[in-house]
Amino acid sequence: MGSRLLIRGARILDPAGGLDEVGDLLLSDGKVAAVGVVDAPDASDGELLVLDGKGLLATPGLVDLHVHLREPGDEYKEDIRTGASAAVAGGFTTVCCMANTSPPNDCRAVTDLITARGAAVGLAKVRPVAAISMGLAGEALTQMAELKEAGAVAVSDDGHPVENARFMRRALEYASTFGLVVVNHCEDLSLSGGGAMHEGEASTWTGLKAQPAAAEEVMLARDLVLCRLTGARYHAAHVSTAGSVELVRRAKEEGLAVTAEVTVHHLLLTDEACLEFDTHTKCNPPLRTEADRQACIAGVADGTLDAIVTDHAPHTDNDKAVEFEDAPFGVIGLETALPALLRLVEQGALDLPVVIERLTCGPAACFGLDAGRLAPGSPADVTLIDPDLSYTIRPEHFLSRSANTPFAGWEVRGRAVATIVGGRLVFRWPDGLVVG
Ligand SMILES: [Zn+2]
Ligand SMILES: [Zn+2]
């Protein structure tokens, strides 16, 4: 017998299996062995760790389809070790990392490096998203068969949109022959023009160069037309406008093979957060209006949006300590996603099982990942959440190498208190990472 872990008396919430009840969870040899009422296993059968789950939620390990881990190339912002540490501290057991590193993940050597580093670090499972185009330049397709074989779970040039419609068509056709989903960052650059925030009432107050909702919607609409043409699997990254949510809703009604995600910050914040020129509110797509935020919440509630992601995009204090228009786009989110979303639950905006679904089996289904459920035989990835733990978000306590969060100083309730990956306890609150 290998090592075993028993969680006693937690509220087990497994949306994939329609399970929401107080019970026990036995993990053995890296798999879920039993759910429900579990007889005490014979201690002489090998190592057994027992965790008291009283008052805690036990959910499938959280899955984030969209993070930037900055390795290789920009390890001063984050690397695979610090990023995977931040992930497990936030309750995420699987993270899919985007290809816009330096060099980009457009060839097997880089995919292999990310996969090997992720495995060596041994915290959250690190699943690479490979590039669509060589050098993210939108001209030549990558060798997708080889990238998939090396572990790529999807393809995306995220950070950049796929600008050329003919190239996007070819990418969709090519990726679909390997069963890879194409993920696009929808932004018509001729419309967005490098705008630092959303174009609307708030931008007239700041006087900042702004980008309209249409910059996102025009490209998303194009992509959906190309999905109809090719029949290929497509995933819309960080949907952020009411118009985009409606486009995805209609595409799904039509039966197109489309899935979509929304970020935590677009569910919590609006462009009014930019009024004080805080560069920690500068992200792309930009924070939108309250009507857009409400439409995104409705999209999560009705299943139009399959996944909630962080788009964790680390930048150092130096990177961000410049004028708003000069600052790089992006905020981090792995260590704040859960408490931020629990606030929406507390406000009654979303139901807890829906939020957990969009963080587990919802995203797993988008990329076909073997994750996000607690049925016996599933990988033993589990997150234990204390929904009542109150605290203040302090970036100096993050395990991420960067601190660029818009949630600093927020008084929140709820956090991951134990994160289990492959049956191994890797993070425990307040002790931190569990080593060895
Ligand atoms: Zn993006
Ligand atoms: Zn991104």
Coordinates of C-alpha atoms in Angstrom, one line a residue, residues 196-200 202-203 211 213 216 240-241 263-275 278-290 292-293 324 329 331 406-407:
A196 CA -5.2 51.8 -21.6
M197 CA -8.8 51.4 -20.2
H198 CA -12.3 50.8 -21.4
E199 CA -13.9 53.5 -23.5
G200 CA -16.9 54.9 -21.7
A202 CA -15.0 56.6 -16.8
S203 CA -12.4 57.1 -19.5
Q211 CA -10.6 50.9 -26.1
A213 CA -16.1 47.0 -26.2
E216 CA -13.3 42.6 -28.4
S240 CA -15.5 40.8 -20.7
T241 CA -18.5 42.6 -22.3
T263 CA -11.8 36.4 -15.2
V264 CA -12.3 36.9 -11.5
H265 CA -11.5 40.6 -11.8
H266 CA -14.1 41.2 -14.5
L267 CA -16.7 39.6 -12.2
L268 CA -15.7 41.8 -9.3
L269 CA -14.5 45.2 -10.6
T270 CA -15.5 47.9 -13.1
D271 CA -13.8 50.6 -15.0
E272 CA -14.5 53.0 -12.1
A273 CA -11.6 51.3 -10.3
C274 CA -9.3 53.0 -12.9
L275 CA -10.4 56.5 -11.8
D278 CA -3.9 52.8 -9.9
T279 CA -1.9 50.7 -12.4
H280 CA -3.0 47.6 -10.5
T281 CA -6.4 48.0 -12.2
K282 CA -4.8 48.0 -15.7
C283 CA -5.5 44.8 -17.5
N284 CA -6.4 43.6 -21.0
P285 CA -9.2 43.3 -21.8
P286 CA -9.8 46.3 -19.6
L287 CA -12.2 46.4 -16.7
R288 CA -15.6 47.2 -18.2
T289 CA -18.9 48.9 -17.0
E290 CA -21.2 47.7 -14.3
D292 CA -20.9 44.4 -18.5
R293 CA -20.0 43.0 -15.1
F324 CA -1.0 54.4 -16.1
F329 CA -1.4 45.2 -18.7
V331 CA -3.0 41.6 -12.6
P406 CA -6.2 45.1 -7.4
F407 CA -7.5 43.4 -4.2

